[in-house]
XYZ file of C-alpha atoms in Angstrom:
667
model
C -68.016 -156.695 -22.131
C -65.542 -157.131 -25.351
C -61.815 -155.942 -23.546
C -60.940 -152.848 -25.277
C -57.423 -152.626 -24.689
C -54.396 -153.636 -27.563
C -53.057 -157.100 -28.424
C -50.111 -158.279 -25.325
C -46.630 -156.239 -25.520
C -43.513 -158.009 -25.860
C -42.001 -159.176 -23.356
C -39.424 -156.850 -22.738
C -41.573 -153.611 -23.267
C -44.480 -155.102 -20.360
C -44.531 -151.989 -17.710
C -44.443 -153.067 -13.735
C -48.213 -153.704 -13.137
C -49.650 -150.970 -10.607
C -51.016 -153.012 -8.215
C -48.489 -154.762 -8.011
C -46.893 -151.754 -6.183
C -46.113 -152.367 -2.246
C -47.176 -149.845 0.001
C -46.486 -146.609 -1.630
C -50.469 -146.032 -0.713
C -50.666 -142.297 0.009
C -49.034 -141.855 -3.780
C -51.311 -144.499 -5.414
C -54.156 -142.333 -3.820
C -53.055 -139.138 -5.061
C -52.939 -140.383 -8.943
C -55.779 -141.910 -8.791
C -58.035 -139.013 -7.845
C -56.128 -136.841 -10.447
C -57.375 -139.303 -13.046
C -60.633 -138.986 -11.444
C -60.661 -135.261 -11.653
C -57.768 -134.535 -13.629
C -59.244 -130.570 -12.317
C -57.814 -131.870 -8.995
C -54.325 -130.645 -11.085
C -51.369 -132.625 -10.942
C -49.623 -134.513 -8.370
C -46.167 -133.591 -6.944
C -44.068 -136.505 -5.615
C -41.115 -135.782 -3.511
C -39.046 -138.777 -1.984
C -35.518 -139.848 -1.585
C -34.217 -142.464 -4.668
C -35.154 -145.647 -5.367
C -39.147 -145.037 -3.671
C -40.346 -146.473 -7.154
C -41.321 -142.673 -7.813
C -40.939 -143.607 -12.247
C -42.086 -146.977 -11.578
C -45.776 -146.405 -10.823
C -45.985 -143.535 -12.752
C -45.255 -145.034 -15.466
C -47.130 -148.092 -14.265
C -50.632 -145.696 -14.192
C -51.093 -145.029 -17.945
C -51.877 -148.972 -18.126
C -54.767 -149.175 -15.032
C -56.794 -146.073 -16.965
C -59.682 -146.415 -19.549
C -59.442 -146.497 -22.823
C -60.562 -143.183 -24.064
C -61.845 -142.675 -28.127
C -60.381 -140.166 -29.994
C -60.709 -139.357 -33.929
C -58.184 -141.369 -36.202
C -54.791 -139.691 -37.438
C -55.986 -136.731 -34.979
C -52.437 -135.067 -33.289
C -55.060 -134.026 -30.188
C -56.963 -136.609 -29.623
C -59.718 -134.733 -29.858
C -62.517 -136.435 -28.663
C -64.783 -138.150 -31.616
C -68.621 -135.961 -29.794
C -66.045 -132.313 -30.366
C -66.018 -133.335 -33.823
C -68.719 -131.910 -36.477
C -68.482 -134.499 -38.910
C -71.114 -137.137 -36.893
C -69.476 -139.574 -39.382
C -65.099 -139.176 -38.546
C -63.771 -142.219 -37.951
C -63.287 -142.843 -34.888
C -60.430 -145.412 -32.990
C -60.153 -146.870 -29.299
C -56.909 -146.888 -27.889
C -55.337 -146.414 -24.158
C -54.484 -143.363 -22.308
C -51.038 -142.263 -22.990
C -48.436 -141.454 -20.892
C -46.499 -138.637 -22.194
C -42.649 -137.971 -20.460
C -40.544 -134.186 -20.675
C -37.156 -134.262 -20.956
C -35.581 -131.929 -17.897
C -33.460 -130.673 -21.149
C -36.593 -130.119 -23.166
C -36.530 -126.559 -24.853
C -40.066 -124.326 -24.607
C -40.924 -125.062 -28.657
C -40.437 -128.508 -27.619
C -42.941 -128.099 -24.843
C -45.534 -125.912 -26.997
C -44.258 -126.633 -30.079
C -43.570 -123.924 -32.893
C -44.191 -122.010 -35.850
C -42.448 -124.273 -39.167
C -39.934 -120.425 -39.430
C -39.118 -121.181 -42.459
C -42.130 -122.202 -44.665
C -43.854 -118.911 -42.639
C -41.377 -116.494 -43.825
C -40.613 -118.052 -47.472
C -44.719 -119.230 -48.308
C -46.532 -116.729 -45.857
C -48.514 -120.585 -44.520
C -48.812 -120.981 -40.853
C -48.145 -124.637 -40.520
C -47.644 -125.372 -36.257
C -46.010 -128.858 -35.310
C -47.064 -129.873 -32.150
C -45.188 -130.502 -28.978
C -45.414 -132.541 -26.038
C -48.537 -131.156 -24.500
C -51.088 -131.985 -27.893
C -49.278 -135.096 -27.290
C -50.895 -135.163 -24.231
C -54.089 -133.412 -23.980
C -56.493 -136.196 -22.531
C -53.332 -138.564 -21.481
C -50.822 -137.981 -18.673
C -47.526 -135.597 -18.764
C -44.894 -137.002 -16.590
C -41.949 -135.382 -15.424
C -39.289 -136.573 -13.708
C -36.999 -134.538 -11.289
C -39.476 -131.419 -12.062
C -36.913 -129.371 -9.231
C -33.969 -129.900 -11.884
C -36.293 -128.873 -15.160
C -36.628 -124.972 -15.630
C -38.856 -122.394 -13.979
C -40.888 -120.673 -16.923
C -41.026 -124.183 -18.306
C -42.747 -125.159 -14.539
C -44.597 -122.522 -15.295
C -45.623 -122.767 -18.288
C -46.979 -126.562 -18.018
C -49.204 -125.388 -14.491
C -51.231 -122.909 -16.430
C -51.661 -124.779 -19.353
C -53.162 -127.932 -17.014
C -54.901 -125.250 -14.682
C -56.289 -123.676 -18.280
C -56.745 -126.819 -20.308
C -54.961 -125.479 -23.634
C -51.679 -124.354 -24.569
C -51.089 -121.130 -26.747
C -48.259 -120.380 -29.118
C -47.880 -116.798 -30.098
C -44.260 -116.044 -32.273
C -42.886 -113.312 -33.823
C -47.306 -111.927 -34.884
C -48.776 -115.389 -35.400
C -50.488 -116.875 -33.034
C -51.722 -121.002 -32.280
C -53.782 -122.774 -29.751
C -55.365 -125.555 -28.722
C -56.663 -128.594 -25.923
C -54.669 -129.564 -23.496
C -56.430 -131.334 -20.355
C -54.186 -134.152 -18.703
C -53.348 -134.840 -16.123
C -49.309 -133.543 -14.833
C -47.192 -135.437 -12.553
C -44.129 -134.140 -11.098
C -41.370 -136.654 -8.771
C -37.655 -134.948 -7.444
C -35.674 -135.708 -4.969
C -35.375 -132.857 -2.456
C -31.616 -133.789 -1.738
C -31.525 -132.209 -5.830
C -33.110 -128.866 -4.390
C -36.735 -127.885 -3.926
C -39.377 -125.747 -6.177
C -40.092 -122.686 -5.538
C -43.220 -121.976 -3.110
C -45.026 -120.079 -5.890
C -45.196 -123.848 -7.613
C -45.598 -125.864 -5.290
C -49.302 -124.374 -4.812
C -49.523 -124.823 -8.461
C -49.906 -128.529 -7.691
C -52.860 -129.984 -7.196
C -51.947 -132.665 -4.398
C -48.848 -133.405 -3.107
C -47.148 -136.792 -1.435
C -43.842 -137.744 0.216
C -42.889 -141.433 -0.124
C -39.592 -142.587 1.857
C -38.096 -146.258 1.369
C -40.130 -148.922 3.997
C -38.198 -150.253 7.546
C -39.670 -153.059 8.684
C -37.890 -156.008 7.618
C -40.632 -157.736 5.948
C -42.125 -155.663 3.640
C -38.624 -154.536 1.934
C -38.465 -158.770 1.202
C -41.915 -158.564 -0.617
C -40.411 -155.893 -2.200
C -37.256 -157.515 -3.889
C -39.171 -160.719 -4.078
C -42.119 -159.157 -6.826
C -39.469 -157.413 -8.441
C -36.756 -160.302 -8.855
C -40.261 -161.953 -10.030
C -40.385 -159.940 -12.451
C -36.888 -159.207 -13.470
C -37.069 -163.415 -14.541
C -40.233 -163.432 -15.914
C -41.516 -160.775 -16.444
C -45.181 -162.158 -18.879
C -45.680 -164.357 -16.266
C -45.431 -161.942 -13.489
C -48.024 -159.225 -15.541
C -49.938 -161.479 -16.200
C -50.757 -163.201 -12.338
C -52.096 -159.225 -11.574
C -53.840 -158.881 -14.572
C -57.882 -159.849 -12.980
C -56.666 -157.245 -9.836
C -55.099 -154.516 -12.821
C -58.705 -155.053 -14.350
C -61.231 -154.777 -11.675
C -59.006 -151.345 -10.850
C -59.505 -150.074 -14.723
C -64.005 -151.012 -14.043
C -63.308 -149.149 -10.724
C -61.795 -146.182 -12.294
C -64.323 -146.366 -15.488
C -67.154 -146.375 -12.501
C -65.415 -143.409 -10.766
C -65.513 -141.325 -12.897
C -68.488 -140.816 -14.455
C -69.548 -140.824 -10.850
C -67.746 -137.685 -9.793
C -70.225 -134.953 -11.300
C -73.051 -136.641 -9.397
C -71.707 -136.209 -6.508
C -72.908 -133.525 -3.929
C -71.178 -131.100 -2.314
C -73.243 -129.638 1.134
C -72.847 -125.771 2.247
C -72.084 -128.412 5.380
C -68.864 -129.774 2.973
C -67.375 -127.185 2.061
C -67.669 -125.559 6.061
C -65.304 -127.828 7.273
C -63.350 -127.501 4.165
C -62.991 -123.623 4.572
C -62.664 -124.169 8.323
C -59.149 -126.688 7.113
C -57.877 -124.757 5.805
C -57.851 -121.785 8.183
C -56.799 -124.045 10.821
C -53.653 -124.395 9.001
C -53.464 -121.082 7.967
C -53.103 -121.296 4.075
C -52.143 -118.479 1.729
C -54.765 -118.119 -0.979
C -58.230 -118.750 -1.802
C -56.237 -122.419 -4.263
C -56.242 -124.819 -0.917
C -59.457 -124.114 -0.271
C -60.743 -125.872 -4.121
C -58.432 -127.749 -4.199
C -59.905 -129.953 -1.483
C -62.849 -129.721 -2.112
C -61.849 -131.032 -5.696
C -60.379 -133.754 -3.575
C -63.131 -134.194 -1.986
C -65.831 -134.919 -4.262
C -63.018 -137.174 -6.419
C -62.384 -139.297 -2.830
C -66.274 -139.785 -2.609
C -66.991 -140.532 -6.259
C -63.962 -143.599 -5.538
C -65.592 -144.928 -2.831
C -68.872 -145.518 -3.896
C -70.513 -142.612 -2.368
C -72.843 -139.668 -3.372
C -71.796 -136.883 -1.389
C -68.465 -136.021 0.887
C -67.697 -136.542 4.122
C -65.423 -135.835 6.430
C -63.704 -138.925 5.739
C -62.578 -137.752 2.215
C -62.283 -134.111 3.494
C -59.732 -135.869 5.604
C -57.667 -137.787 3.216
C -58.277 -134.568 0.355
C -56.157 -132.187 2.966
C -53.733 -134.268 3.638
C -52.577 -134.869 -0.177
C -53.749 -131.214 -0.183
C -51.976 -129.213 2.072
C -48.449 -130.245 3.372
C -46.839 -127.852 0.589
C -48.765 -124.831 0.669
C -48.333 -124.230 4.723
C -44.382 -124.462 3.640
C -43.017 -120.283 3.694
C -39.033 -121.078 3.146
C -37.387 -123.584 1.835
C -35.602 -124.314 5.925
C -39.245 -125.106 6.474
C -40.239 -129.249 6.904
C -43.130 -130.493 4.756
C -46.124 -131.935 6.424
C -49.613 -131.893 8.629
C -50.623 -132.638 11.588
C -53.155 -135.288 11.617
C -53.866 -135.084 15.652
C -54.578 -130.848 14.689
C -56.878 -131.937 10.720
C -58.686 -134.860 13.395
C -59.288 -132.011 15.661
C -60.973 -129.174 13.336
C -62.658 -131.516 11.623
C -63.922 -133.329 14.848
C -66.036 -136.505 14.166
C -65.964 -138.641 11.507
C -69.553 -139.661 9.726
C -71.660 -142.029 10.027
C -70.214 -145.220 7.458
C -73.166 -146.106 5.065
C -73.794 -149.697 5.086
C -72.716 -149.689 1.330
C -71.831 -147.923 -1.647
C -74.690 -147.071 -4.616
C -75.509 -148.380 -7.697
C -73.906 -151.024 -7.663
C -70.161 -149.607 -6.773
C -66.673 -150.865 -4.943
C -67.077 -151.305 -1.445
C -63.932 -149.543 -0.225
C -62.387 -152.220 0.919
C -60.659 -154.994 0.446
C -57.499 -155.679 -2.338
C -59.375 -153.602 -5.131
C -56.864 -151.337 -6.502
C -54.141 -152.309 -5.569
C -50.947 -150.793 -3.376
C -52.802 -152.625 -0.655
C -49.887 -155.057 0.540
C -47.125 -152.347 2.478
C -44.062 -151.725 0.756
C -42.619 -150.730 -2.235
C -40.776 -151.486 -5.568
C -37.339 -150.962 -6.250
C -36.388 -150.848 -3.255
C -39.678 -148.180 -2.890
C -42.658 -147.381 -0.853
C -43.938 -145.984 2.826
C -44.345 -146.868 5.656
C -47.987 -146.933 6.860
C -51.378 -148.024 8.224
C -53.555 -149.705 5.469
C -57.173 -147.396 4.713
C -60.140 -147.614 2.915
C -58.869 -148.726 -0.534
C -56.080 -150.162 0.252
C -55.044 -146.633 -0.297
C -54.909 -144.754 2.638
C -50.807 -144.912 5.073
C -49.419 -142.193 6.569
C -46.287 -140.831 5.065
C -44.051 -139.611 7.462
C -42.026 -136.299 5.975
C -38.124 -135.638 6.478
C -37.518 -132.997 8.094
C -35.387 -130.150 8.332
C -33.168 -127.788 11.047
C -33.498 -123.754 10.837
C -33.134 -121.616 13.680
C -33.885 -121.794 17.171
C -32.173 -123.447 19.293
C -29.118 -126.077 18.352
C -28.536 -129.730 18.560
C -26.134 -130.451 20.743
C -26.107 -127.937 22.250
C -24.511 -125.856 19.791
C -25.118 -122.405 18.611
C -28.461 -121.715 16.443
C -28.444 -119.289 13.204
C -30.665 -116.290 14.368
C -33.319 -114.717 11.802
C -32.182 -114.248 7.650
C -31.901 -111.140 6.736
C -31.621 -110.010 2.988
C -27.928 -110.125 1.316
C -25.975 -108.557 -0.597
C -26.454 -109.811 -3.853
C -22.782 -111.678 -4.529
C -22.186 -112.530 -8.756
C -19.253 -114.040 -10.495
C -18.150 -111.376 -12.729
C -18.047 -111.924 -16.565
C -20.610 -113.435 -19.054
C -20.980 -117.014 -18.808
C -23.484 -119.802 -20.240
C -25.041 -121.659 -17.659
C -28.374 -122.724 -16.773
C -31.312 -120.216 -16.052
C -31.030 -118.826 -13.122
C -30.605 -114.948 -11.250
C -27.554 -114.968 -9.962
C -24.434 -113.952 -12.911
C -24.744 -111.886 -15.965
C -25.306 -115.754 -18.691
C -26.510 -115.444 -22.705
C -30.053 -117.707 -21.762
C -32.775 -118.349 -23.536
C -34.579 -115.382 -20.982
C -33.555 -112.361 -21.427
C -33.367 -109.190 -23.705
C -32.371 -108.898 -27.175
C -28.552 -108.488 -27.099
C -27.623 -109.771 -31.005
C -28.145 -112.683 -33.229
C -26.455 -116.287 -34.359
C -27.772 -118.379 -36.899
C -29.632 -121.291 -35.754
C -33.800 -123.002 -36.324
C -34.552 -123.210 -32.378
C -35.748 -119.943 -30.231
C -37.312 -116.049 -30.868
C -36.283 -115.846 -34.182
C -34.550 -112.451 -35.093
C -36.986 -110.890 -37.988
C -34.278 -107.274 -38.809
C -31.408 -109.999 -38.444
C -33.172 -112.373 -40.988
C -34.472 -110.079 -43.477
C -30.337 -108.283 -44.149
C -28.901 -111.756 -43.644
C -31.559 -112.723 -46.609
C -30.807 -109.151 -48.676
C -27.795 -109.930 -50.509
C -28.863 -112.717 -52.185
C -32.004 -111.568 -53.950
C -30.819 -111.363 -57.469
C -28.976 -114.828 -56.912
C -32.359 -115.979 -56.187
C -33.787 -114.569 -59.028
C -36.200 -112.330 -57.481
C -37.825 -109.759 -59.387
C -40.276 -107.736 -57.853
C -42.746 -108.649 -54.692
C -42.067 -111.728 -51.452
C -38.678 -112.242 -50.078
C -37.146 -114.643 -50.792
C -36.179 -116.684 -48.297
C -33.803 -119.459 -46.836
C -32.460 -122.272 -44.216
C -29.364 -120.411 -43.908
C -31.098 -116.664 -44.261
C -32.861 -117.823 -40.239
C -31.076 -115.321 -37.329
C -32.332 -116.722 -33.744
C -32.099 -114.669 -31.325
C -29.172 -113.873 -28.685
C -30.324 -112.963 -25.121
C -28.714 -112.110 -22.260
C -30.304 -112.765 -18.732
C -28.852 -114.171 -15.725
C -27.435 -117.735 -14.771
C -26.878 -119.388 -11.296
C -23.799 -120.528 -9.923
C -22.016 -123.158 -7.501
C -22.532 -120.957 -4.318
C -19.545 -122.748 -2.273
C -19.485 -122.256 1.131
C -15.555 -122.701 3.117
C -16.592 -121.854 6.903
C -14.262 -121.825 9.570
C -15.293 -124.216 12.742
C -11.856 -123.818 14.519
C -11.647 -122.481 18.529
C -10.903 -118.785 17.524
C -14.300 -118.895 15.857
C -16.057 -120.372 19.005
C -17.748 -117.089 21.053
C -20.986 -118.018 21.332
C -21.657 -114.108 19.629
C -19.405 -114.653 17.171
C -20.500 -118.681 15.955
C -24.301 -116.870 15.686
C -23.878 -113.895 13.474
C -21.349 -116.492 10.682
C -24.825 -118.510 11.637
C -26.860 -116.132 10.080
C -25.039 -114.583 7.323
C -24.406 -117.891 5.919
C -28.065 -118.892 6.447
C -29.446 -115.465 4.517
C -26.865 -116.256 1.525
C -27.732 -119.714 1.585
C -31.643 -118.060 1.746
C -30.633 -116.051 -1.453
C -28.622 -118.961 -3.309
C -32.218 -120.827 -3.407
C -34.459 -117.546 -4.572
C -31.728 -117.421 -7.588
C -31.707 -120.947 -7.554
C -27.982 -122.019 -7.079
C -26.320 -124.750 -6.799
C -24.543 -124.949 -3.015
C -21.693 -126.604 -1.401
C -20.654 -126.744 2.132
C -16.457 -126.847 3.132
C -16.165 -126.686 6.832
C -12.566 -127.117 8.597
C -10.983 -127.001 12.291
C -8.796 -129.224 14.653
C -6.450 -130.585 12.491
C -8.402 -131.085 9.036
C -11.232 -130.187 6.708
C -14.518 -131.965 6.080
C -17.269 -131.805 3.110
C -19.470 -130.899 4.718
C -21.845 -131.462 1.889
C -21.353 -131.806 -1.812
C -22.326 -129.069 -4.191
C -26.545 -129.292 -4.416
C -29.601 -127.972 -5.365
C -31.209 -128.525 -1.596
C -29.981 -125.359 0.247
C -32.687 -127.300 3.110
C -30.116 -129.978 3.676
C -27.458 -127.431 3.711
C -29.274 -124.931 6.449
C -29.597 -128.451 8.609
C -26.207 -128.929 8.042
C -24.947 -125.532 9.546
C -27.343 -125.827 12.524
C -25.054 -128.681 13.621
C -21.569 -126.703 13.216
C -19.647 -127.517 16.393
C -16.454 -124.702 16.907
C -12.699 -125.641 18.403
C -9.753 -126.801 17.764
C -7.128 -124.669 15.899
C -7.289 -123.614 12.476
C -5.924 -125.679 9.619
C -6.965 -122.668 6.863
C -4.909 -123.980 3.843
C -6.342 -127.629 4.492
C -9.777 -126.097 3.985
C -8.882 -123.602 1.225
C -7.247 -126.991 -0.914
C -10.244 -129.198 -0.458
C -12.031 -126.889 -1.981
C -10.373 -125.960 -4.356
C -10.588 -129.824 -4.935
C -14.367 -129.804 -4.762
C -14.551 -127.204 -6.989
C -12.356 -129.297 -9.076
C -14.422 -132.113 -9.431
C -17.335 -129.830 -9.849
C -15.709 -128.324 -13.182
C -15.208 -131.127 -14.119
C -18.892 -133.065 -13.867
C -20.873 -129.459 -14.524
C -19.138 -127.045 -16.846
C -21.182 -124.686 -17.785
C -21.635 -123.611 -13.994
C -20.047 -120.902 -12.106
C -18.378 -121.195 -9.038
C -18.269 -118.801 -6.730
C -16.032 -119.056 -2.963
C -17.464 -117.658 -0.044
C -14.989 -117.967 2.900
C -15.865 -117.234 6.056
C -13.123 -116.917 8.966
C -10.711 -114.362 10.499
C -8.165 -115.645 9.007
C -6.206 -116.702 11.437
C -4.163 -120.208 10.254
C -2.757 -122.400 13.425
C -2.369 -126.160 12.741
C 0.464 -127.957 11.208
C 3.596 -126.041 10.814
C 4.141 -123.089 8.022
C 0.359 -122.164 8.553
C 0.291 -119.065 7.615
C 2.869 -119.891 4.258
C 0.065 -123.350 3.215
C -2.544 -120.810 3.680
C -1.641 -118.467 1.598
C -0.207 -120.506 -1.122
C -3.247 -122.274 -0.970
C -4.743 -119.037 -1.643
C -2.733 -119.090 -4.800
C -3.381 -122.028 -6.152
C -7.874 -120.640 -5.876
C -6.407 -117.784 -7.513
C -4.524 -119.726 -10.134
C -7.653 -120.954 -11.089
C -9.042 -118.689 -11.862
C -12.406 -119.404 -8.816
C -14.068 -115.818 -7.864
C -14.153 -115.864 -3.913
C -15.600 -112.998 -1.380
C -14.070 -113.246 1.833
C -16.225 -112.572 4.971
C -14.277 -111.442 7.395
C -15.679 -113.408 10.821
C -12.662 -110.664 13.125
C -14.252 -108.465 16.440
C -13.428 -106.559 18.530
C -11.431 -103.720 19.380
C -7.926 -104.962 18.424
C -8.096 -106.517 15.148
C -5.599 -107.860 13.234
C -6.821 -108.288 9.604
C -6.028 -111.284 7.875
C -9.003 -111.950 6.396
C -7.939 -108.717 4.235
C -4.484 -110.709 4.026
C -5.749 -113.570 2.646
C -8.441 -112.274 0.496
C -5.746 -110.336 -1.177
C -3.400 -113.550 -2.139
C -7.476 -114.867 -3.803
C -8.031 -111.727 -5.567
C -11.204 -111.844 -3.228
C -13.907 -109.263 -2.766
C -13.066 -108.660 1.299
C -16.027 -108.213 3.750
C -16.791 -107.643 7.117
C -19.616 -109.661 7.971
C -21.400 -106.941 9.651
C -21.478 -105.771 5.324
C -23.184 -109.017 4.192
C -26.749 -107.568 5.036
C -28.496 -105.227 1.889
C -29.432 -103.177 4.303
C -26.159 -102.753 6.576
C -24.557 -101.690 3.221
C -26.978 -98.916 2.208
C -26.714 -97.783 5.794
C -22.910 -97.187 4.285
C -24.002 -96.082 1.121
C -26.046 -93.146 2.956
C -24.029 -92.419 6.138
C -21.620 -92.075 3.024
C -24.130 -89.914 1.046
C -25.037 -87.500 4.186
C -20.907 -86.857 5.106
């Protein structure tokens, strides 16, 4: 068979080979299955930094069979769809299109050239990244940092297979069938469960713990860096074999039989793991069919269902960000029962299930990548262990655990910001209600403002009658007011005065509730604790509230109360974050009874530290943890020096606040 690949690339642009990646077997399997059957719905890869997530995704395109397109077509249209049978055809590799985190909606969907549309009445569409990704791969690194509305757009397009631009009375639609791959580091924040569910498959990757595997990772990476061309050439035969196997599976997938018995087994598995909705059943079925085609089978077996469930269900079992991802494989085996007998061999001369075909068989990873596991069929199936997060219940080390979180009252930063879109404080954002307009060419056009800007110049432009004469300088885009995400920094008293079991449980429950609220509002969170002799940054500002919840569970209490040190540490952290992320406005939540007992002049120093924060313009809330009949009111005094809102810990609950309001009206 003639080689359909493009001429060799220069050494400096050679991609690390897919087959050379060691040990990321679940990830490799998930990527291959969704390219065999794009209807699966894409792959989300979760893992710590340095686990070859980006390396293997970028290497995927090189092993996919090339496609035929209409020459010069911006939408990669298949020649079979052209009404002209004599259309010129070109064969090219599958595209990998990368979507930057800072991309705008216009860049993703494409846009209408507004100036030409308004001035000449010609509607001309400028294709976006979705058009370029049609029949290819759309890769979003750090997808958890992408704006939620953009993630929604991507997932909708991936599910529907079309992208539609509707703006200012103009509508345009085009095909957009692509494999969506997102990678993320959970430490930087989670995706909302609603968005998680829209990804077909998910995998967890972690660095290998076996020293021999790590050695192989380093050896391969050094060999690639030293001579990329020679390294890539060494894997050329395996890469070509993998391409042939994927091509065969793509051709076979439509003929794979999904029996009623297999559908019943899938339904039993999804019901046993208590997943919401029916998407899990549909995705598991499609994945099982793709897995059967990958292994050369003509009907779905229990092994195919098991492999599909391991990839399609773990992320659909998470109800809150504090739930650990993962799947109980013993429970899965119990539900599925005995495996079907293995066929004697693949039909129609298809590939065998084992061996080194398809790469990824050596275990390990590149750039410090890979997950330890047992080798499976086709060298792709290993058990990847999921990171755990701690939630309520018994806390470790004898510390007091938080109770069940509740809906807290909304705490906001005063004024109008310009930060990242979220759901907490008022801000000028890309979405929301229109509050004005400004000169520009990107964003929703403000038609009335554009016409008003052009009107005074019509005589000078020579207009006598008919069409309004517009120029680029006339264009105005809408200024919108919505909500932004903030940095919520908790400064928590962990001294002996907080050690009473009932008080600490109440405090932890309040903070856990605020953390869940911060997750839903897309905030970053940080945690400073103070007790004994000083203060500690227990968690630097992050988007991962589940890590903050785990640190909260481990929070002990005891010793004296270095309140001043805690406030000064909070001031230091906020100053660093102001430089690092200047658009994100902070909200400091100080959780304390207000006592200051550590060091000389503890009270005076704490008040001075409070004034440092107030003078810096930091908006604060003091959550007062003092209880009992005899109260000193020191937290209220602290709130005065901070210029902060003062709340009793019981008033953090929105229900409690509503109850107080009802009582006041009744009186």
